[in-house]
mmCIF file of N, CA and C in Angstrom:
data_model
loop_
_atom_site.group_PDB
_atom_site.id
_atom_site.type_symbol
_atom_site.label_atom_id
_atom_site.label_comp_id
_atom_site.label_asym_id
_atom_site.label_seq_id
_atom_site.Cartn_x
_atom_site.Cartn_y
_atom_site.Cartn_z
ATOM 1 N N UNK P 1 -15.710 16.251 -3.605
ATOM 2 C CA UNK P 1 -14.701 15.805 -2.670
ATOM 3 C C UNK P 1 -15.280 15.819 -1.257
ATOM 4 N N UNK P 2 -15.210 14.382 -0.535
ATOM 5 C CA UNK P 2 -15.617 14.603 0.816
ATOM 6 C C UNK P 2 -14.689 14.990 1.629
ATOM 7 N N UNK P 3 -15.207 15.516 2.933
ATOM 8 C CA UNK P 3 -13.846 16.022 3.550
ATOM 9 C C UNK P 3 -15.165 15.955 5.330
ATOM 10 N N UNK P 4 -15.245 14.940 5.990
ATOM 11 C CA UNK P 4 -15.856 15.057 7.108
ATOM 12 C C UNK P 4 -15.230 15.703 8.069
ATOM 13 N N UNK P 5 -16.279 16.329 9.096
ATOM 14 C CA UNK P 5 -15.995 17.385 10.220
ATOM 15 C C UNK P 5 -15.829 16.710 11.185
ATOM 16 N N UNK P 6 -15.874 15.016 11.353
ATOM 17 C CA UNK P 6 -15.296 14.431 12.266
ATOM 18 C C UNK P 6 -13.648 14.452 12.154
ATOM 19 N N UNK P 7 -13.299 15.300 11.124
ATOM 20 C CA UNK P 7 -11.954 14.653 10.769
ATOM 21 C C UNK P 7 -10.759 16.435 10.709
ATOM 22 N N UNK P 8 -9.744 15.989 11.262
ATOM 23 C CA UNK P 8 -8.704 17.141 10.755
ATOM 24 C C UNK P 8 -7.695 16.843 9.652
ATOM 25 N N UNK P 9 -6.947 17.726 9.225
ATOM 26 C CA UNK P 9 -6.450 17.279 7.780
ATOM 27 C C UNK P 9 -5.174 18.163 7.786
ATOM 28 N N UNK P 10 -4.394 17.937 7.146
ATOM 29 C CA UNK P 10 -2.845 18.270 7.074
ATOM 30 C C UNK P 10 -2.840 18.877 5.602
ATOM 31 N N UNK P 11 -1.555 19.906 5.116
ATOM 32 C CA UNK P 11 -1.512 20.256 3.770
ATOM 33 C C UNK P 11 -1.124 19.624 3.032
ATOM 34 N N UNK P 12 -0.514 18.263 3.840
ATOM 35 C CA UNK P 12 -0.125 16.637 2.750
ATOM 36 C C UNK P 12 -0.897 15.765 2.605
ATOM 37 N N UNK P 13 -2.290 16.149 3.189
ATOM 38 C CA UNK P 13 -3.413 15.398 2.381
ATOM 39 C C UNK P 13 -3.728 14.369 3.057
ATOM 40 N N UNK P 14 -3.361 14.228 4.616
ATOM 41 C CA UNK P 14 -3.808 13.156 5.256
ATOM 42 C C UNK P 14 -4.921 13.439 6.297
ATOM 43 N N UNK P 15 -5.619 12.685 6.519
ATOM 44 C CA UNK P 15 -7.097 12.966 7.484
ATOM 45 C C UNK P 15 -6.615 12.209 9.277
ATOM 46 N N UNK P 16 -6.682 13.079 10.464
ATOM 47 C CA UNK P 16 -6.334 12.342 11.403
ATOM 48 C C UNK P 16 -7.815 12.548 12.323
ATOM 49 N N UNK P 17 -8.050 11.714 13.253
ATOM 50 C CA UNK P 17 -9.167 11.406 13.849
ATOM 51 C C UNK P 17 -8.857 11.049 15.364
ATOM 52 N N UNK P 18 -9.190 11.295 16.385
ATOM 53 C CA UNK P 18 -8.965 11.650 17.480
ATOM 54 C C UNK P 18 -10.060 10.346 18.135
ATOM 55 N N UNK P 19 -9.529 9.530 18.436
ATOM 56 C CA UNK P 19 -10.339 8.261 18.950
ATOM 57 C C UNK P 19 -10.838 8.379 20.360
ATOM 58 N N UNK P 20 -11.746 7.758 21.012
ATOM 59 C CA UNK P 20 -12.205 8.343 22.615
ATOM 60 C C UNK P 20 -11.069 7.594 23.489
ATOM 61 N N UNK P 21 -9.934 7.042 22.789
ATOM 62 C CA UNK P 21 -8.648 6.339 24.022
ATOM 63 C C UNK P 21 -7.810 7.181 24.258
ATOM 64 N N UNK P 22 -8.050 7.885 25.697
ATOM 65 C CA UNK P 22 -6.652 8.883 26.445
ATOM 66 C C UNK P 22 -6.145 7.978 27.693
ATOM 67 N N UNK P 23 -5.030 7.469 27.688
ATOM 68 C CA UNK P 23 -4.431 6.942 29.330
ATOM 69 C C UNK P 23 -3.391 7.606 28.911
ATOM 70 N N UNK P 24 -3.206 8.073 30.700
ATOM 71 C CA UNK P 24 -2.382 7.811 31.142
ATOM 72 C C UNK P 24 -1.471 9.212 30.156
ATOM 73 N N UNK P 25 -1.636 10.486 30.215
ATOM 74 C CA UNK P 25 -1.733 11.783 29.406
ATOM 75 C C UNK P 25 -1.638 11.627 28.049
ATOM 76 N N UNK P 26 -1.670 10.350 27.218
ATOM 77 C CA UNK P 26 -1.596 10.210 25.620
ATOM 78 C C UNK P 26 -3.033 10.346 25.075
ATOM 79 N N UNK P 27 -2.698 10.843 23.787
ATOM 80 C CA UNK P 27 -4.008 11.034 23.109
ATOM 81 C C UNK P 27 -3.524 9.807 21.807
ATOM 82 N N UNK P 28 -4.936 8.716 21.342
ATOM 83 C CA UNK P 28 -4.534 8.314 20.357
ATOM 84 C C UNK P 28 -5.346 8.622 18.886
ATOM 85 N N UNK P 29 -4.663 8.353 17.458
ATOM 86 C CA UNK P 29 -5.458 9.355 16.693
ATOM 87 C C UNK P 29 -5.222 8.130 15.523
ATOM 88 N N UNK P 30 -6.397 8.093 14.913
ATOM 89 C CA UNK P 30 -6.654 6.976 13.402
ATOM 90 C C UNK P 30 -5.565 7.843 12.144
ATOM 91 N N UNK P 31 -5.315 7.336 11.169
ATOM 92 C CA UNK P 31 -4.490 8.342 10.294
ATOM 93 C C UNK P 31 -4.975 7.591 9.020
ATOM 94 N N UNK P 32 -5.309 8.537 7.938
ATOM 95 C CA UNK P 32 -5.642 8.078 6.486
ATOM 96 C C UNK P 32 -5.206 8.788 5.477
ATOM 97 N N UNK P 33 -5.457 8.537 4.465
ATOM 98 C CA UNK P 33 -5.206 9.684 3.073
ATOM 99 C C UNK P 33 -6.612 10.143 2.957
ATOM 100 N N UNK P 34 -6.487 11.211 2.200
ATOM 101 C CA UNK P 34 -7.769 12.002 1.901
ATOM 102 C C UNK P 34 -8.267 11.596 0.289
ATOM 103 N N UNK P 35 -10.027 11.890 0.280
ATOM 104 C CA UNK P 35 -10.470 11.753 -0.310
ATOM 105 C C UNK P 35 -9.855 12.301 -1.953
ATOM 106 N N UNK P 36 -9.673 13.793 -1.329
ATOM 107 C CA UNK P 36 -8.337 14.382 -2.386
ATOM 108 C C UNK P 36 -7.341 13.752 -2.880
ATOM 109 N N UNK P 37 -6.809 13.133 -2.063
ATOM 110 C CA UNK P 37 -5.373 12.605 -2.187
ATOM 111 C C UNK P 37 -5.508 11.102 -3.091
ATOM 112 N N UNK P 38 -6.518 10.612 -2.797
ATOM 113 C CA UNK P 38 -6.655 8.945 -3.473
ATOM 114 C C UNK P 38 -7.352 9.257 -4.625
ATOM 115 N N UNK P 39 -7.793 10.540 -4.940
ATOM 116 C CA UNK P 39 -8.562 10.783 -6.399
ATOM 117 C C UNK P 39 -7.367 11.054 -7.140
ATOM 118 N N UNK P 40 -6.186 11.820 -6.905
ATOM 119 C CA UNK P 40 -5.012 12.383 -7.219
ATOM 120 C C UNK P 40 -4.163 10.902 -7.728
ATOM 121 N N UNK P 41 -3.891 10.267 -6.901
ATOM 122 C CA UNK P 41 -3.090 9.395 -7.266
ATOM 123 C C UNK P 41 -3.623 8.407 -8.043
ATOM 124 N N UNK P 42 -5.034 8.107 -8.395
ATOM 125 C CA UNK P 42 -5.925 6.735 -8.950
ATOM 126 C C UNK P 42 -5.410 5.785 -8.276
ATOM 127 N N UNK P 43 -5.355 4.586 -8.471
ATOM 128 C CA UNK P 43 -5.513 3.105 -8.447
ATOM 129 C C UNK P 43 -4.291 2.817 -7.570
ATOM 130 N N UNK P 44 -4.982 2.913 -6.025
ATOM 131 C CA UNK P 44 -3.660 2.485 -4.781
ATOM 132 C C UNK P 44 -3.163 1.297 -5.031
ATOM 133 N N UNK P 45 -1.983 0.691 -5.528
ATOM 134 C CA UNK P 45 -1.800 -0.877 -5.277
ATOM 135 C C UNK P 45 -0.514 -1.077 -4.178
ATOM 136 N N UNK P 46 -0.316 -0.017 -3.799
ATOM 137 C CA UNK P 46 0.794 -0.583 -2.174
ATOM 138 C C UNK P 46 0.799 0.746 -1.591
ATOM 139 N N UNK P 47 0.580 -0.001 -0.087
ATOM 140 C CA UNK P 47 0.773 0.997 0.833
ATOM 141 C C UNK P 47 2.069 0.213 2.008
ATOM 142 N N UNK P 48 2.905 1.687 2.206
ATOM 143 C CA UNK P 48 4.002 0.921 2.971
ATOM 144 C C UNK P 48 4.178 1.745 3.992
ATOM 145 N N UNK P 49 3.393 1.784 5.524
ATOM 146 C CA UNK P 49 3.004 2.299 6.334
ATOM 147 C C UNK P 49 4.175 2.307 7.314
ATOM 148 N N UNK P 50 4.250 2.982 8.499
ATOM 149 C CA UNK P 50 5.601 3.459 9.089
ATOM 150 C C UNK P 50 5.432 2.180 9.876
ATOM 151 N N UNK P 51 6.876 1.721 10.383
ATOM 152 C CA UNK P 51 6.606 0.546 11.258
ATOM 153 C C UNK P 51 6.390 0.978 12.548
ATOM 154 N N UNK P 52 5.793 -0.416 12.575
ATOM 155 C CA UNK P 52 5.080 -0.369 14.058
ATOM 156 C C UNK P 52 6.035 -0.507 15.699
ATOM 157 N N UNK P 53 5.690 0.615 16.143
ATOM 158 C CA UNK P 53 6.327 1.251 17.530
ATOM 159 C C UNK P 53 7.402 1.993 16.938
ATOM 160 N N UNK P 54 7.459 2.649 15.528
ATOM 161 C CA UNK P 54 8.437 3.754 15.531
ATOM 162 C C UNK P 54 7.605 5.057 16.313
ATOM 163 N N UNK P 55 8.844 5.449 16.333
ATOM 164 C CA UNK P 55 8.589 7.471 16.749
ATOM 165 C C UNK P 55 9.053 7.815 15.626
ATOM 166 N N UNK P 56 7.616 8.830 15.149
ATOM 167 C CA UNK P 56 7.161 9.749 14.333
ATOM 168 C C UNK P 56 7.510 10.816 14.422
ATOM 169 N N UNK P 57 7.869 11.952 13.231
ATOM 170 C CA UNK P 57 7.972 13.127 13.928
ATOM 171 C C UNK P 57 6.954 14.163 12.752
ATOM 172 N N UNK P 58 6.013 14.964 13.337
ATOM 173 C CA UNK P 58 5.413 16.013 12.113
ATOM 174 C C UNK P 58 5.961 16.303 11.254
ATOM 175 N N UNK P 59 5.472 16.039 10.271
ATOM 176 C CA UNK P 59 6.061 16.823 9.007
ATOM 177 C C UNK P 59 6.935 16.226 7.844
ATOM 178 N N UNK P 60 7.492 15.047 8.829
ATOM 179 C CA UNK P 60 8.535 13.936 8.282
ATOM 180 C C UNK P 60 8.226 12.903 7.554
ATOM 181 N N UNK P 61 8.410 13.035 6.628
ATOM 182 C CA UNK P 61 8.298 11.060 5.903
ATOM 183 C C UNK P 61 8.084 9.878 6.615
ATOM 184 N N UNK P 62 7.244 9.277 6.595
ATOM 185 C CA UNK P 62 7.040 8.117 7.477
ATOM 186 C C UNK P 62 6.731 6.925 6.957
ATOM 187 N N UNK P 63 6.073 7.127 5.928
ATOM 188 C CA UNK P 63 5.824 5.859 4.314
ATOM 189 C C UNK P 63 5.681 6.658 3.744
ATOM 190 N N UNK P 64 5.088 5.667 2.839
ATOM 191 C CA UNK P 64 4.453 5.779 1.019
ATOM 192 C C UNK P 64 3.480 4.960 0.366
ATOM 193 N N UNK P 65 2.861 5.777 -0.202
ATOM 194 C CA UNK P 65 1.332 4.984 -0.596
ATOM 195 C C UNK P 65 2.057 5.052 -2.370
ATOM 196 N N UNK P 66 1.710 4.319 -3.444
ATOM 197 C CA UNK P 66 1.838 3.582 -4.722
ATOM 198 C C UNK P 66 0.635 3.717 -5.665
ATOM 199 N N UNK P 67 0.546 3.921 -6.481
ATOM 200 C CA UNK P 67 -0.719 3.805 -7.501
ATOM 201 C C UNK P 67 -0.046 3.100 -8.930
ATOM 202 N N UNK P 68 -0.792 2.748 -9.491
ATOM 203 C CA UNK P 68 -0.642 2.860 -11.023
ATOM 204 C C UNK P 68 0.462 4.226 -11.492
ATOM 205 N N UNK P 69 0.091 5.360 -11.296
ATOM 206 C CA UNK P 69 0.492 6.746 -11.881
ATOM 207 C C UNK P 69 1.555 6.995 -11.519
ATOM 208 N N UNK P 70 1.962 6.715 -9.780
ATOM 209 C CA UNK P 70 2.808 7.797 -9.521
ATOM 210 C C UNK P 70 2.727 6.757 -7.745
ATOM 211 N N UNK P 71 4.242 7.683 -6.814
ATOM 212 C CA UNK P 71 3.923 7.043 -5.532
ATOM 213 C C UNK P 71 3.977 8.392 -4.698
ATOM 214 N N UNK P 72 3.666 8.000 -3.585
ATOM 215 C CA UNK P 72 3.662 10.030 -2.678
ATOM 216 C C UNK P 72 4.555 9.463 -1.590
ATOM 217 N N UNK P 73 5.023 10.033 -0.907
ATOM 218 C CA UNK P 73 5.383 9.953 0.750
ATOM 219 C C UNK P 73 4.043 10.140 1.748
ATOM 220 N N UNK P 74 4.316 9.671 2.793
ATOM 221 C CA UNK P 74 3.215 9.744 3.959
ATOM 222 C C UNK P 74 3.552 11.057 4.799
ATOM 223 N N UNK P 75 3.292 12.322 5.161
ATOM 224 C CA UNK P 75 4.203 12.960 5.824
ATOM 225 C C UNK P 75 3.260 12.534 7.266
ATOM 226 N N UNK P 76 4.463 12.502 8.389
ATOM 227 C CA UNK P 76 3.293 12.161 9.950
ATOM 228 C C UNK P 76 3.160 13.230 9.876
ATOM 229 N N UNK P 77 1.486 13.211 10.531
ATOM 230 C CA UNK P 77 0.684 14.688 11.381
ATOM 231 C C UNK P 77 0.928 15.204 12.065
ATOM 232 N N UNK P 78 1.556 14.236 13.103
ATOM 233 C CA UNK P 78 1.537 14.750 14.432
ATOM 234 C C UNK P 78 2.921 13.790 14.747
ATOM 235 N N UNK P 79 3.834 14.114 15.859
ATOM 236 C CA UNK P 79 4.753 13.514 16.633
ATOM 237 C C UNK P 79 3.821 12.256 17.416
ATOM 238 N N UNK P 80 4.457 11.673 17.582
ATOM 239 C CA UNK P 80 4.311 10.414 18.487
ATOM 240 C C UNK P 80 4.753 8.571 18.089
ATOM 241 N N UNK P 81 3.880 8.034 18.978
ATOM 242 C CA UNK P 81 4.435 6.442 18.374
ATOM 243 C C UNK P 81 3.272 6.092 17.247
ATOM 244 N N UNK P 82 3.875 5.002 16.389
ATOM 245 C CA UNK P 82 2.749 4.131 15.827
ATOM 246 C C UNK P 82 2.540 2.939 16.822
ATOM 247 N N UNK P 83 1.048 3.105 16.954
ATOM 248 C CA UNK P 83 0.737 1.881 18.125
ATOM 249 C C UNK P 83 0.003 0.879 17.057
ATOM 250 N N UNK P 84 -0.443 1.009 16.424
ATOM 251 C CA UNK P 84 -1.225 -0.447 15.368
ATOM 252 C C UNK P 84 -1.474 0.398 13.757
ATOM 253 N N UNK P 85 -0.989 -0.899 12.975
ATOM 254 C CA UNK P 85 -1.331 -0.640 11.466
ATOM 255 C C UNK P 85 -2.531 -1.714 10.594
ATOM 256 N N UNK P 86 -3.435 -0.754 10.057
ATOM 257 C CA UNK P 86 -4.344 -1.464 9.594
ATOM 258 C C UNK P 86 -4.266 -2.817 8.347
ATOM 259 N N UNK P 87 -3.648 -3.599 9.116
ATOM 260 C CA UNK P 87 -3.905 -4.677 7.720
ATOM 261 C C UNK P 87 -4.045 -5.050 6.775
ATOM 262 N N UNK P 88 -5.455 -4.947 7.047
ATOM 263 C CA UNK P 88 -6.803 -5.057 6.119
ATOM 264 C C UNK P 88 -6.589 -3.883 4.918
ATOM 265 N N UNK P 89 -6.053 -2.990 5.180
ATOM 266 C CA UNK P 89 -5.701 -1.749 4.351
ATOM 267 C C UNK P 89 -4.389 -2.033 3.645
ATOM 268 N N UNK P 90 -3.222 -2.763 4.601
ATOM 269 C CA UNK P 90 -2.155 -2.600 3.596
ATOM 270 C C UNK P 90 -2.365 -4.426 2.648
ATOM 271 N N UNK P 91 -3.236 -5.113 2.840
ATOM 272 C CA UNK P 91 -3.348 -6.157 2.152
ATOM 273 C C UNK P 91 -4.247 -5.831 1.301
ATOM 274 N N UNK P 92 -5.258 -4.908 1.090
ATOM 275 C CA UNK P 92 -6.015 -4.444 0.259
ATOM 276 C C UNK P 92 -6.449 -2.795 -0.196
ATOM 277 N N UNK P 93 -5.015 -2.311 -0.815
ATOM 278 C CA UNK P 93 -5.082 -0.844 -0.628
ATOM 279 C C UNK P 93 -6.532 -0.271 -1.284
ATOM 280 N N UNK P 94 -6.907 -0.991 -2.282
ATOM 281 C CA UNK P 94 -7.597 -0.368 -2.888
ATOM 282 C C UNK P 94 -8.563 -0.158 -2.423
ATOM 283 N N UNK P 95 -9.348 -0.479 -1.241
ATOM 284 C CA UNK P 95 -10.038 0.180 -0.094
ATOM 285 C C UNK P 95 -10.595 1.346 0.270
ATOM 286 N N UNK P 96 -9.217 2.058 -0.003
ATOM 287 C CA UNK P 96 -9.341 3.526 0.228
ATOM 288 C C UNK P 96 -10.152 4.382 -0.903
ATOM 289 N N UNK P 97 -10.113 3.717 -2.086
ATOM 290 C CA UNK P 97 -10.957 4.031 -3.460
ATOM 291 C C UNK P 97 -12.142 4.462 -2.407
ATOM 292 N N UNK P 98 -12.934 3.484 -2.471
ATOM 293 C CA UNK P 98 -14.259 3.459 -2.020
ATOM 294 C C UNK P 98 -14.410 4.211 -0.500
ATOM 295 N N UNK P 99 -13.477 3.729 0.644
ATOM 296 C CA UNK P 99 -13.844 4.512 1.729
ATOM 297 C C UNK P 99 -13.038 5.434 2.534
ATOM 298 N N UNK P 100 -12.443 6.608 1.796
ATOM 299 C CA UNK P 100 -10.769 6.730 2.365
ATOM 300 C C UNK P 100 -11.051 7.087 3.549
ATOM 301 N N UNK P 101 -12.150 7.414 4.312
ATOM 302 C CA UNK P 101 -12.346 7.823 5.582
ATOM 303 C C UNK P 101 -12.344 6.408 6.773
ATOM 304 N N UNK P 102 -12.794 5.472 5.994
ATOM 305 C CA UNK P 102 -13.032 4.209 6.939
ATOM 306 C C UNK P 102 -11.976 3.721 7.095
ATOM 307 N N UNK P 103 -11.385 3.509 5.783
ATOM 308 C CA UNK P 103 -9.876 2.755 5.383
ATOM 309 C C UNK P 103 -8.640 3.460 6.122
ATOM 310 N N UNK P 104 -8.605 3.530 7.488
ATOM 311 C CA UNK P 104 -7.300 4.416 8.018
ATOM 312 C C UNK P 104 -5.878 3.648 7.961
ATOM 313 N N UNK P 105 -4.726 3.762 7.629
ATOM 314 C CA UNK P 105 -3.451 3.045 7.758
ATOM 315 C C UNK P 105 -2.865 2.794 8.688
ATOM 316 N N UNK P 106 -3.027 3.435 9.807
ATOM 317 C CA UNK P 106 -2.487 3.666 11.224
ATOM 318 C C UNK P 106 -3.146 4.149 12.602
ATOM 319 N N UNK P 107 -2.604 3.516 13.126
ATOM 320 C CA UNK P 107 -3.454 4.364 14.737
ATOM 321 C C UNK P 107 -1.604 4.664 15.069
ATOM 322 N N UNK P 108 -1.823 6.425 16.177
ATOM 323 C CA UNK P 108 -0.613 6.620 16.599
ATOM 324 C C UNK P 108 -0.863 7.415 18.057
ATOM 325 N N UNK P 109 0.140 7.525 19.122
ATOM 326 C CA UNK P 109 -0.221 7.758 19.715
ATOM 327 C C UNK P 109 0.448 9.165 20.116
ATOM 328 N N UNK P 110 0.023 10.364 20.811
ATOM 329 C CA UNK P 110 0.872 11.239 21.093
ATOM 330 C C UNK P 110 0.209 11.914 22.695
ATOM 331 N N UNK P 111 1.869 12.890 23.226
ATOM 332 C CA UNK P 111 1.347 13.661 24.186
ATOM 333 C C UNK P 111 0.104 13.863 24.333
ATOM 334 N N UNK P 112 -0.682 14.168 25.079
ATOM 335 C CA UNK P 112 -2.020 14.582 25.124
ATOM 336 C C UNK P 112 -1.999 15.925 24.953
ATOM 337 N N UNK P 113 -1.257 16.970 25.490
ATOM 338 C CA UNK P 113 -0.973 18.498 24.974
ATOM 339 C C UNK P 113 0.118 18.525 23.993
ATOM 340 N N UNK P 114 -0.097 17.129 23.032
ATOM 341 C CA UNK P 114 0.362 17.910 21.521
ATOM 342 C C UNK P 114 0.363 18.881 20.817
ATOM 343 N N UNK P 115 0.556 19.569 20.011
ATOM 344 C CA UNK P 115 0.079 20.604 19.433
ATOM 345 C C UNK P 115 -0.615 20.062 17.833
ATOM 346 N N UNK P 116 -1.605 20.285 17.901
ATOM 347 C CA UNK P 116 -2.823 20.498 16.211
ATOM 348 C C UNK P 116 -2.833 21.666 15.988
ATOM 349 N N UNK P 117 -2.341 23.235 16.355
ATOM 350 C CA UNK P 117 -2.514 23.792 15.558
ATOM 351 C C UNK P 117 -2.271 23.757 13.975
ATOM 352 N N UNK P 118 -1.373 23.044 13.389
ATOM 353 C CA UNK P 118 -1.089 22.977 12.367
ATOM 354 C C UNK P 118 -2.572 22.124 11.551
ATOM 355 N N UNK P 119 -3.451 21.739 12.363
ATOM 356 C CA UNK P 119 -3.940 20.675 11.680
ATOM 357 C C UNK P 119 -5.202 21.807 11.394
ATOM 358 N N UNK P 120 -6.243 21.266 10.507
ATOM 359 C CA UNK P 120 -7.445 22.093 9.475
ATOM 360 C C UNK P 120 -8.305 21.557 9.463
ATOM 361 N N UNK P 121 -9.405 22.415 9.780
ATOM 362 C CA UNK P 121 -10.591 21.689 9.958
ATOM 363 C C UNK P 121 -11.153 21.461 8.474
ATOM 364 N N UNK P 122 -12.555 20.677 7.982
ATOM 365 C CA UNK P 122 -13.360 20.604 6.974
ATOM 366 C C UNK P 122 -13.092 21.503 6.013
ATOM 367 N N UNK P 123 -13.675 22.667 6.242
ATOM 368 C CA UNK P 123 -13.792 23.844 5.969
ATOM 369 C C UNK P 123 -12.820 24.049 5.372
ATOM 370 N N UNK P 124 -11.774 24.789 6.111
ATOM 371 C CA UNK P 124 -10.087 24.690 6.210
ATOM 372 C C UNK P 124 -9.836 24.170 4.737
ATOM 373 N N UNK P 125 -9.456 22.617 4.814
ATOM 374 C CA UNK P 125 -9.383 21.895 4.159
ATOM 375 C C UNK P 125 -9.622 21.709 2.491
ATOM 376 N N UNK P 126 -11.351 21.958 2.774
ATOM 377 C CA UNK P 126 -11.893 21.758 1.125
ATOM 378 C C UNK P 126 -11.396 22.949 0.571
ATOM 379 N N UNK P 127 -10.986 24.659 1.453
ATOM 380 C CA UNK P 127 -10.661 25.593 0.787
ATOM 381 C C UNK P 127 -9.790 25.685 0.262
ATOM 382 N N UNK P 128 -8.368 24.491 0.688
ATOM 383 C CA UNK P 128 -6.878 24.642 0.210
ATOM 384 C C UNK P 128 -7.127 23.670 -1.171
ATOM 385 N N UNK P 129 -7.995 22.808 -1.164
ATOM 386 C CA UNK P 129 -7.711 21.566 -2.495
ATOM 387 C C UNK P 129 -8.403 22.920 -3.119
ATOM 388 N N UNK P 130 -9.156 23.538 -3.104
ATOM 389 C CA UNK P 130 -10.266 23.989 -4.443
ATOM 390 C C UNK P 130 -9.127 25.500 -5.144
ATOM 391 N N UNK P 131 -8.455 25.906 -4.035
ATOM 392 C CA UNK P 131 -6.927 26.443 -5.004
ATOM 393 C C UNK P 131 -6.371 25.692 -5.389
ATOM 394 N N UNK P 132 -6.304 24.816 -5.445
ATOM 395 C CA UNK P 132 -4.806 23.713 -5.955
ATOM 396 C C UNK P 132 -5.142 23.287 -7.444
#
């Protein structure tokens, strides 16, 4: 299971990424499923990503990703807006098979003194899937 140290990760299995765009006190952040999470579900065939310019709130349902097996909820990471949804991802979920790190669903934007404590590093991370 990959799990990159460019990346923080939630206990619902999503990877968020901290992009170099701050104006104006917002921080904006890429959002994906985890490598974990797309092995779990097999064969993505719909992703139904939060719409664009809602407000998000942590922790909350925001979509749902689909497989063959089974479907999950999206929980958001972090509070803020959705500022752009990846396309290319929801016209071709299966994407995420091969690159779930490249393949992000969302860019969102939040406070700049948000709070990540909740969020887990690498480390963190690979230690909670390898109990599960």
């Amino acid at each position: 299971m990959k799990a990159p140290n460019t990346c923080q990760f939630t206990k619902e299995h999503l990877w968020v990424q901290r992009t170099n765009s701050e104006v104006q006190d917002k921080t904006t952040w890429i959002v994906g499923i985890t490598d974990y999470a797309q092995d779990l579900l097999g064969d993505i065939v719909f992703i139904e990503p939060p719409k664009l310019g809602s407000k998000i709130t942590a922790g909350q349902s925001c979509g749902i990703v689909e497989s063959v097996k089974t479907g999950a909820d999206l929980f958001a990471p972090l509070s803020g807006e959705v500022v752009e949804i990846n396309a290319a991802v929801i016209d071709a979920p299966e994407s995420i098979q091969d690159k779930p790190y490249a393949a992000w669903i969302f860019k969102m934007e939040t406070q700049s003194q948000a709070s990540t404590s909740h969020l887990m590093n690498a480390e963190a991370y690979v230690g909670l899937v390898k109990t599960a």
